[in-house]
PDB file of C-alpha atoms in Angstrom:
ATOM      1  CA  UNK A 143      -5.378 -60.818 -28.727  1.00 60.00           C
ATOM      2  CA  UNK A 144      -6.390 -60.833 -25.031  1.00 76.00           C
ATOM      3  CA  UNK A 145      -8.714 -63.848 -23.801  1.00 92.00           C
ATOM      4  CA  UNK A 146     -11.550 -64.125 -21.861  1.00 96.00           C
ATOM      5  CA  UNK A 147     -11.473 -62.469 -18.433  1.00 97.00           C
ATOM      6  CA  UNK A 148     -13.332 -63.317 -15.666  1.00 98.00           C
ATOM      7  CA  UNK A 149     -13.246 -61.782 -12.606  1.00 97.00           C
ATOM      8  CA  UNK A 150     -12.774 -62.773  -9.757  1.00 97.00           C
ATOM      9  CA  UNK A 151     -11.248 -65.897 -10.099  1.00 96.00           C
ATOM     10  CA  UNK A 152     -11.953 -66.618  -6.195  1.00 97.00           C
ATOM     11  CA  UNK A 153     -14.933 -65.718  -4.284  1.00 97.00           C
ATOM     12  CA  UNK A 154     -16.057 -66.689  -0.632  1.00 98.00           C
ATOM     13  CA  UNK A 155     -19.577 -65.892   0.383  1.00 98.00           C
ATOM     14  CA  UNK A 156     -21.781 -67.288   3.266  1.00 98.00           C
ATOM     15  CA  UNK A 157     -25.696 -68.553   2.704  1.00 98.00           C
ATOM     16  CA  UNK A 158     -28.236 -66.324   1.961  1.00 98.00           C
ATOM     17  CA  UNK A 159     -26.076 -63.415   0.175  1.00 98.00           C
ATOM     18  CA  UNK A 160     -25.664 -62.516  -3.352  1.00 98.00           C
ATOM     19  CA  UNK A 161     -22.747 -62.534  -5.645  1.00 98.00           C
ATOM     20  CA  UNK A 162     -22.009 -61.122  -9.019  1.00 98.00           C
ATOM     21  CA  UNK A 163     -19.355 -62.873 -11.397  1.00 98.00           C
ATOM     22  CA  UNK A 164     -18.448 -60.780 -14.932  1.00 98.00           C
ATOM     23  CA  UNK A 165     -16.766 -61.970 -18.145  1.00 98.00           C
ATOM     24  CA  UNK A 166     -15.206 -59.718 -20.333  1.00 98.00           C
ATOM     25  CA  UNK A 167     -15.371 -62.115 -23.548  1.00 96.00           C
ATOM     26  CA  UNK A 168     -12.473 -61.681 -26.448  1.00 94.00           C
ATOM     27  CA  UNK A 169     -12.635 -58.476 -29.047  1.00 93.00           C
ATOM     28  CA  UNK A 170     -15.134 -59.118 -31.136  1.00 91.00           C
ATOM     29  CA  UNK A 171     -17.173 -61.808 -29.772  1.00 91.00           C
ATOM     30  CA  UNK A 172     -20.926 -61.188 -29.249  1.00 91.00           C
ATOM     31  CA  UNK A 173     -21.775 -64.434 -27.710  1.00 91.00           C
ATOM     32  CA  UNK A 174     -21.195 -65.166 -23.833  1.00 94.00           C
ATOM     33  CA  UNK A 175     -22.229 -68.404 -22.333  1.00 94.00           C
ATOM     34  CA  UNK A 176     -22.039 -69.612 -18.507  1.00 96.00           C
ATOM     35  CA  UNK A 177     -21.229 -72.769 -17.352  1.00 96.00           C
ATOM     36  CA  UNK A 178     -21.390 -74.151 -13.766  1.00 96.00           C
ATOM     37  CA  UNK A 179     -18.641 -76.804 -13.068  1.00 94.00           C
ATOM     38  CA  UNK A 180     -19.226 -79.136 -10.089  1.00 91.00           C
ATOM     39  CA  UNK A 181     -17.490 -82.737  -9.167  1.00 83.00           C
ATOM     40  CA  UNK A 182     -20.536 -84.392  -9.660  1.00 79.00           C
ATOM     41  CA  UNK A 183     -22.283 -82.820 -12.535  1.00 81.00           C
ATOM     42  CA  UNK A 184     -19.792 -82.137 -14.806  1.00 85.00           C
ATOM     43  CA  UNK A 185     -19.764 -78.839 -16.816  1.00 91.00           C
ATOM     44  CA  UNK A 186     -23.456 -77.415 -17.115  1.00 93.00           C
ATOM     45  CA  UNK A 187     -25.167 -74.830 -19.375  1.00 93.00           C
ATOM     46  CA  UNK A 188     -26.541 -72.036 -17.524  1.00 96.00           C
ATOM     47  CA  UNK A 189     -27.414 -69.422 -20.312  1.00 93.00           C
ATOM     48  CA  UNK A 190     -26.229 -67.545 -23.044  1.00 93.00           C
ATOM     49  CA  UNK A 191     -26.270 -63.873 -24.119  1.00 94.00           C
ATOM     50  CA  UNK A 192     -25.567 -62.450 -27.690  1.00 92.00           C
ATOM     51  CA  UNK A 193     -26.584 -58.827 -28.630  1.00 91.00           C
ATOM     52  CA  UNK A 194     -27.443 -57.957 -24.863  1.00 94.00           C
ATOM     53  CA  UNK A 195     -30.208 -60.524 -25.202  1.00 94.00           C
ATOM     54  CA  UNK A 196     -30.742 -64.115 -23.841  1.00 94.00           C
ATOM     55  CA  UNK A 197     -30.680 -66.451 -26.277  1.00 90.00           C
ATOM     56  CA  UNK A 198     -30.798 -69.592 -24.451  1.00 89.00           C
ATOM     57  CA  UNK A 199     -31.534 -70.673 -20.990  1.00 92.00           C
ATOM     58  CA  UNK A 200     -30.320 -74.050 -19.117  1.00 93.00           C
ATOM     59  CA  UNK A 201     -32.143 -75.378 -16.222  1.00 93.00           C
ATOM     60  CA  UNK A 202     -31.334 -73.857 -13.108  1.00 96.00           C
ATOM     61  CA  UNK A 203     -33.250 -71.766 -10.459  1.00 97.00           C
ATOM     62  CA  UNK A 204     -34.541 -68.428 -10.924  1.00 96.00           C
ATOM     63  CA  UNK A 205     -32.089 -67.486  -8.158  1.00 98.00           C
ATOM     64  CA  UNK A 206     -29.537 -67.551 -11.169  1.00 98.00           C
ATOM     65  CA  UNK A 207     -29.919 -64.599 -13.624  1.00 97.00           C
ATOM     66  CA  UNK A 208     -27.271 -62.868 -16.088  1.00 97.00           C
ATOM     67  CA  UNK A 209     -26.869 -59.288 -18.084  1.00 97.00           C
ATOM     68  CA  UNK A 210     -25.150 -58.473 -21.026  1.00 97.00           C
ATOM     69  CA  UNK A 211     -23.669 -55.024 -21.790  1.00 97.00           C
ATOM     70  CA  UNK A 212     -23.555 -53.194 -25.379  1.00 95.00           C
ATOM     71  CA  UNK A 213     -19.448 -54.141 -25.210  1.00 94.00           C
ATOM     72  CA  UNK A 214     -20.589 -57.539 -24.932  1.00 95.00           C
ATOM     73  CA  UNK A 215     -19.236 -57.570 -21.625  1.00 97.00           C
ATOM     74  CA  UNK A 216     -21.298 -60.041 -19.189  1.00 98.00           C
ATOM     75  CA  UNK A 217     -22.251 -60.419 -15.462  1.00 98.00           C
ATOM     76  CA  UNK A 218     -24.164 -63.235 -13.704  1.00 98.00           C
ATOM     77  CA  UNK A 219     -25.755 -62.928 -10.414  1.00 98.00           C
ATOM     78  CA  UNK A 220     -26.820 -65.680  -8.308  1.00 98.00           C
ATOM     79  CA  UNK A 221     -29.180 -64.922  -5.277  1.00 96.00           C
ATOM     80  CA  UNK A 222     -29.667 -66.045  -1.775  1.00 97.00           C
ATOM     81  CA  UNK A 223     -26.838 -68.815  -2.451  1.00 98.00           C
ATOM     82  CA  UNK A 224     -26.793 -72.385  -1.230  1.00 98.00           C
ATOM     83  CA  UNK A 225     -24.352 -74.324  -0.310  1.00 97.00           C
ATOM     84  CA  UNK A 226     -24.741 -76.726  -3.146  1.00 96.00           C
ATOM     85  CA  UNK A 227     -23.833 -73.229  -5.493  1.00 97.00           C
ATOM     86  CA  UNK A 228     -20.447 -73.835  -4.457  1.00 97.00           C
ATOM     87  CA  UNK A 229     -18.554 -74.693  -8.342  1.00 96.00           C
ATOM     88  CA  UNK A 230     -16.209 -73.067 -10.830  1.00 96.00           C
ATOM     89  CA  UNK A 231     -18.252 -70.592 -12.995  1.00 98.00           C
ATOM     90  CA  UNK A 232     -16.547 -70.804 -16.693  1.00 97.00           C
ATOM     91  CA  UNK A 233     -17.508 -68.088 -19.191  1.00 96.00           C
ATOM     92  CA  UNK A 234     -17.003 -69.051 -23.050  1.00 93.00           C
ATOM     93  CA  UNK A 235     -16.967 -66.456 -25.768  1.00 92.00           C
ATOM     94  CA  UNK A 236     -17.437 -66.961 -29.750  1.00 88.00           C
ATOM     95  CA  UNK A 237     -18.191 -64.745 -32.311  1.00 84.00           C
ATOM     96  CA  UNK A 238     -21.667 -66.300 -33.852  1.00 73.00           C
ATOM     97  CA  UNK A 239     -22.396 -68.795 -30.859  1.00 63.00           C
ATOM     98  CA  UNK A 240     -24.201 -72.275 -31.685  1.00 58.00           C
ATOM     99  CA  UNK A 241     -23.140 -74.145 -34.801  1.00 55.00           C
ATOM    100  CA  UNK A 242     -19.494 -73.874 -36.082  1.00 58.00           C
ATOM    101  CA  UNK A 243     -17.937 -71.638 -33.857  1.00 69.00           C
ATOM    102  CA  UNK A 244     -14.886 -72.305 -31.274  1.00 79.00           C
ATOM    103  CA  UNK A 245     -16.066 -71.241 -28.145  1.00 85.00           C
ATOM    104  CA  UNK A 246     -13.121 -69.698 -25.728  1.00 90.00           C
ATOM    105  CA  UNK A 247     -13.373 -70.308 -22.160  1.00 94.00           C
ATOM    106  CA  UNK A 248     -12.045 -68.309 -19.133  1.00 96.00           C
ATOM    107  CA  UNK A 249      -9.858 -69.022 -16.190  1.00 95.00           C
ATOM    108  CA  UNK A 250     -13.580 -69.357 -14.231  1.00 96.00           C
ATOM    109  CA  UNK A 251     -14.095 -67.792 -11.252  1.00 97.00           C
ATOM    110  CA  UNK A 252     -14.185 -70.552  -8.225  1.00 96.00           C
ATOM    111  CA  UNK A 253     -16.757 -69.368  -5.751  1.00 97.00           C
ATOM    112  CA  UNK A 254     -17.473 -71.101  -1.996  1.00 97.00           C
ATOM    113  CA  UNK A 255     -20.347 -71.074  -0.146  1.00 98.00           C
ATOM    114  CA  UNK A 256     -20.070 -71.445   3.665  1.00 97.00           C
TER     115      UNK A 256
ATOM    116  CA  UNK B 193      -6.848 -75.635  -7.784  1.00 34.00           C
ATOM    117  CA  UNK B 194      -9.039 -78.527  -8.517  1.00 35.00           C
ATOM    118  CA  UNK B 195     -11.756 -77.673 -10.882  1.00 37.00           C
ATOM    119  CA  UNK B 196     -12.717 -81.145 -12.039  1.00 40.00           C
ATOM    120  CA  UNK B 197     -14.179 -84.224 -11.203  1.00 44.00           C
ATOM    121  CA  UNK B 198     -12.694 -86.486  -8.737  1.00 49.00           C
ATOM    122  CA  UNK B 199     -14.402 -90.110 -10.198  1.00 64.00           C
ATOM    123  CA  UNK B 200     -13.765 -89.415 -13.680  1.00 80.00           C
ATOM    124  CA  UNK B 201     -12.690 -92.403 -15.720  1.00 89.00           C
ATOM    125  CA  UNK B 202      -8.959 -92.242 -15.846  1.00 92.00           C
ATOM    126  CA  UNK B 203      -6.014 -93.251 -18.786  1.00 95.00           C
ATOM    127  CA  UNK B 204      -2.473 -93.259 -18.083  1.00 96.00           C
ATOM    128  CA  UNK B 205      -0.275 -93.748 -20.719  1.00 97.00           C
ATOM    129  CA  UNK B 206       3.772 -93.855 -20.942  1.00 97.00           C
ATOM    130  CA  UNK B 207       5.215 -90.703 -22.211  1.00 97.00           C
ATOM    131  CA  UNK B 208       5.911 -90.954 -26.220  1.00 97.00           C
ATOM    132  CA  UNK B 209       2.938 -93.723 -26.692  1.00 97.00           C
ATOM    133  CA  UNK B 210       0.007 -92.654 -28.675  1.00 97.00           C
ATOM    134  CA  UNK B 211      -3.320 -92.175 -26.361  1.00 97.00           C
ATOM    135  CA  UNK B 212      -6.939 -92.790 -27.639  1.00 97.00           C
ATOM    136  CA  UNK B 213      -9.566 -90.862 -25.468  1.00 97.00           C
ATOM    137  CA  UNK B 214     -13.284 -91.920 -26.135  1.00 95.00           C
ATOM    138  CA  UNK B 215     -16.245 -90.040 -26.233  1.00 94.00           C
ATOM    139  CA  UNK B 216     -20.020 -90.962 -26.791  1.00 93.00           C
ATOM    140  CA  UNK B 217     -22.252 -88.591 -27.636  1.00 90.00           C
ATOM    141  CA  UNK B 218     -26.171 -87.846 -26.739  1.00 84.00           C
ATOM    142  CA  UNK B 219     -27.961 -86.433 -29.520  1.00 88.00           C
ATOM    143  CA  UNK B 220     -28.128 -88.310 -33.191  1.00 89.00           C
ATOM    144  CA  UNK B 221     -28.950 -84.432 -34.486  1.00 89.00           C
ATOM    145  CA  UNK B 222     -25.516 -83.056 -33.087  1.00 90.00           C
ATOM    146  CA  UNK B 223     -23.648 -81.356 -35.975  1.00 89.00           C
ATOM    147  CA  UNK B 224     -20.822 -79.932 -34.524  1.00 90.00           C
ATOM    148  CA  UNK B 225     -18.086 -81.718 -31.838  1.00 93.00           C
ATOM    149  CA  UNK B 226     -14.954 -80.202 -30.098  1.00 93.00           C
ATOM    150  CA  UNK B 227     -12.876 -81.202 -27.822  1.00 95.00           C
ATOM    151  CA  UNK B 228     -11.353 -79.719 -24.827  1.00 95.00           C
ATOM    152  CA  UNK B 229      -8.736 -79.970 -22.770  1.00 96.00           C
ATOM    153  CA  UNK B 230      -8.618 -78.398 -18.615  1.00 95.00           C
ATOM    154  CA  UNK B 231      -5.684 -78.476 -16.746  1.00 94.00           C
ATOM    155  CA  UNK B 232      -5.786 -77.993 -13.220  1.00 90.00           C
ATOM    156  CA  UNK B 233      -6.915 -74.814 -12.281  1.00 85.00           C
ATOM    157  CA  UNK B 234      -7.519 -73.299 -15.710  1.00 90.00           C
ATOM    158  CA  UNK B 235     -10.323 -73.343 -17.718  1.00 92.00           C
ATOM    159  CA  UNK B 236     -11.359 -75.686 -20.894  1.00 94.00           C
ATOM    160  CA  UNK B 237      -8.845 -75.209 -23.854  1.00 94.00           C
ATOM    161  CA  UNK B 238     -10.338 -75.609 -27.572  1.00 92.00           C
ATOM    162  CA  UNK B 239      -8.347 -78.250 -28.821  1.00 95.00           C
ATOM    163  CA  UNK B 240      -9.976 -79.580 -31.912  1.00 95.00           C
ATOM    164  CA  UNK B 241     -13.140 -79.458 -34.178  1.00 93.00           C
ATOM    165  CA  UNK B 242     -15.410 -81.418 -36.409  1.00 94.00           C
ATOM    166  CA  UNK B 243     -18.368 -81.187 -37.774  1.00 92.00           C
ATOM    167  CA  UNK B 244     -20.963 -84.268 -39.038  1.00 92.00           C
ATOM    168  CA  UNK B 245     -20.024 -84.008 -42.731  1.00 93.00           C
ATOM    169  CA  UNK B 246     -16.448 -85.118 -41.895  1.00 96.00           C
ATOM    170  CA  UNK B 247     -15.271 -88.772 -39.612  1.00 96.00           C
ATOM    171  CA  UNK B 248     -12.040 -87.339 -39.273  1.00 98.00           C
ATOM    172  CA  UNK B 249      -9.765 -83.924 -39.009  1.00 97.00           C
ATOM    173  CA  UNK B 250      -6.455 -83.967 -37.974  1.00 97.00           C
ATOM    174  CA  UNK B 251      -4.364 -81.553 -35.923  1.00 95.00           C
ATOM    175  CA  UNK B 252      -0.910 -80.785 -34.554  1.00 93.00           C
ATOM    176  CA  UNK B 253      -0.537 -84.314 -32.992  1.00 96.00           C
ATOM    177  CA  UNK B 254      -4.082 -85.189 -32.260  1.00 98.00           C
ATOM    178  CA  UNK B 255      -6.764 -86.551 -34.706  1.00 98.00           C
ATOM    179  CA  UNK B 256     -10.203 -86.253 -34.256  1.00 98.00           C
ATOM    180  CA  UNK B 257     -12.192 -89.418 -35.466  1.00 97.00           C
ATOM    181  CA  UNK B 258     -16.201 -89.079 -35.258  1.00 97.00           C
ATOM    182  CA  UNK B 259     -18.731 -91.983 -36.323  1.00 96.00           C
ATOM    183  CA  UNK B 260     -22.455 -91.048 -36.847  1.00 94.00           C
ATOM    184  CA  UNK B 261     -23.538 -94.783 -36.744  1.00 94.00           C
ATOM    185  CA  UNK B 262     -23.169 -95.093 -33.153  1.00 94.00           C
ATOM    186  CA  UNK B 263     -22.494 -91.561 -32.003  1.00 94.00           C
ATOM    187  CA  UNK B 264     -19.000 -92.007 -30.557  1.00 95.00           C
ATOM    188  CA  UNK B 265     -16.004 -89.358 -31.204  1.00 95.00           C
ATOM    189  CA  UNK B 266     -12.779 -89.889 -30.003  1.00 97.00           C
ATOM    190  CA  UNK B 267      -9.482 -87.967 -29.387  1.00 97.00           C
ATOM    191  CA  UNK B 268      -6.083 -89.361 -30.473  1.00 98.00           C
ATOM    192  CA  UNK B 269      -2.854 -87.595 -29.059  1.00 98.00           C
ATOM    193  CA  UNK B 270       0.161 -89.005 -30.839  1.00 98.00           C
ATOM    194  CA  UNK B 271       3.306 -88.786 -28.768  1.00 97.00           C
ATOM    195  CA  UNK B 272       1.772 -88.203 -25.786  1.00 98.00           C
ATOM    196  CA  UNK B 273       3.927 -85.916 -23.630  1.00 97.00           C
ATOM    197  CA  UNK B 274       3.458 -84.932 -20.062  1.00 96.00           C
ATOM    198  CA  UNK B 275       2.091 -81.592 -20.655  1.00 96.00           C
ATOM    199  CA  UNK B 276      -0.751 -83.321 -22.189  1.00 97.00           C
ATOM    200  CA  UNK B 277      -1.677 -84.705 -18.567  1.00 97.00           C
ATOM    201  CA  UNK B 278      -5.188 -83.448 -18.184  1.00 96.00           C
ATOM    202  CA  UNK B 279      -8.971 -83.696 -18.308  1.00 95.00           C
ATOM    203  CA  UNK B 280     -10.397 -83.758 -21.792  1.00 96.00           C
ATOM    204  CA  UNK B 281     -14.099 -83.248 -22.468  1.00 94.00           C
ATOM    205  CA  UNK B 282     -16.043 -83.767 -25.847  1.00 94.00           C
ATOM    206  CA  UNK B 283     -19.010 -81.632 -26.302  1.00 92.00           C
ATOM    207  CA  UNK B 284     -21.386 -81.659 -28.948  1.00 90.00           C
ATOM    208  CA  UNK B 285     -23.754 -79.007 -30.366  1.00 86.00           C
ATOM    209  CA  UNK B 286     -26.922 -79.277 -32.188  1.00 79.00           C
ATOM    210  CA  UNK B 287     -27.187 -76.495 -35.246  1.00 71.00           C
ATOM    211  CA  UNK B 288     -29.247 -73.257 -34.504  1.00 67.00           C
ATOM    212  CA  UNK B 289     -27.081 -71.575 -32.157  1.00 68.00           C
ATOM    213  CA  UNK B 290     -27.816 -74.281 -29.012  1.00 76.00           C
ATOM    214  CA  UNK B 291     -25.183 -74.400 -25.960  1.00 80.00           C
ATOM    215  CA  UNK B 292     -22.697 -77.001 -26.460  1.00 84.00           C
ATOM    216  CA  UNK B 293     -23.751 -79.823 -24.631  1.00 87.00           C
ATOM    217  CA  UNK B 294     -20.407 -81.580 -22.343  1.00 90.00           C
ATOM    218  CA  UNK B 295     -19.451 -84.819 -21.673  1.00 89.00           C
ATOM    219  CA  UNK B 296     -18.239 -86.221 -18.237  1.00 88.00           C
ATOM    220  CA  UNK B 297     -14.487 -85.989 -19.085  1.00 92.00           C
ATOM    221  CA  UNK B 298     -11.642 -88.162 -19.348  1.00 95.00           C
ATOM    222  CA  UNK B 299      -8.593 -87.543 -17.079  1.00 95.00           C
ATOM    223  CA  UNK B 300      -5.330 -88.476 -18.947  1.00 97.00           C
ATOM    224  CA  UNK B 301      -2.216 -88.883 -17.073  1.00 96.00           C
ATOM    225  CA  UNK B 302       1.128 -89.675 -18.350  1.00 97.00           C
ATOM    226  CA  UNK B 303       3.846 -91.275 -16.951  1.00 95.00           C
ATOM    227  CA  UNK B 304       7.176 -90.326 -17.659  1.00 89.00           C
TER     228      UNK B 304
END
């Protein structure tokens, strides 16, 4: 059974553009969540889609928004990026999400902002 | 590449010694724990499970111990080898379908 795909797994943008990171989550799982990893924060929630909906939102900027497809398949966008945006964006599948369920991570997709 | 932290608190351990990785937890209403391992350049790997009606669960060569009273979890790799050199993170997760919530992460190195 494939894993979770994210693509791409490196990304360099300058200040001020947008950039749009997908997650193709493992057959079967209806639950995608984002995670921005940084040095000094540590791995942190950014939201999570199941069904094509937003079920549950971390605290970050508006500037940082997400989409879910009816394959489950998921994209995040982030807008007029900082430099401080610069992290390793993780995706994690499960099947349910929440409670009792293994959630699978991908590779991440390490983007730089210059 | 690097996709942790670079002040994380750090164990080294000889290669065939057991390591204990400690973890405490936030939230006195989180009912469900894993932990996770990330090697360089990769993203976290489920590892192990447990949820608040068991203190401990056992694996292939790592035990999970987790005590309610004062909210700590912790790993135990038996036989540590040097593939298990690493970051490990707990996370925890409140029931009704919350985000897990991650802790800062442990880096374990072994020396061979």
């Amino acid at each position: 059974k494939a894993g979770v795909t994210q693509t791409p797994r490196y990304l360099i943008k300058t200040r001020g553009q947008q950039v749009t990171l997908s997650c193709s989550p493992i057959s079967g799982h209806r639950s995608v969540s984002w995670y921005q990893q940084t040095p000094g924060q540590g791995l942190q929630f950014l939201f999570e889609y199941f069904s094509e909906t937003q079920r549950n939102k971390g605290n970050f900027p508006g500037r940082f928004s997400g989409r879910q497809f009816s394959n489950s398949r998921s994209e995040m966008n982030v807008s007029t990026l900082e430099l401080g945006d610069s992290a390793l964006y993780l995706c994690a599948s499960s099947f349910w999400g929440g409670t009792n369920t293994e959630a699978f991570f991908g590779q991440g997709t390490r983007l730089t902002v210059v | 590449g690097e996709s942790v932290g670079l002040h994380l608190p750090t164990l080294s351990v000889q290669e065939g010694d057991n390591s204990i990785i400690n973890c405490a937890y936030s939230n006195s209403a989180s009912d469900y724990f894993i932990w996770y391992k990330q090697e360089s350049g990769k993203g976290p790997q489920f590892i192990i499970d447990i949820r608040s009606n068991m203190d401990k669960r056992q694996g292939q060569r790592v035990t999970v111990l987790l005590n309610k009273t004062v909210k700590h979890l912790s790993l135990q790799i038996a036989a540590t080898q040097p593939g298990d050199s690493a970051v490990y993170f707990c996370a925890e997760n409140i029931a009704g379908n919350t985000p897990l919530v991650f802790g800062k992460g442990t880096r374990l190195s072994v020396i061979a």
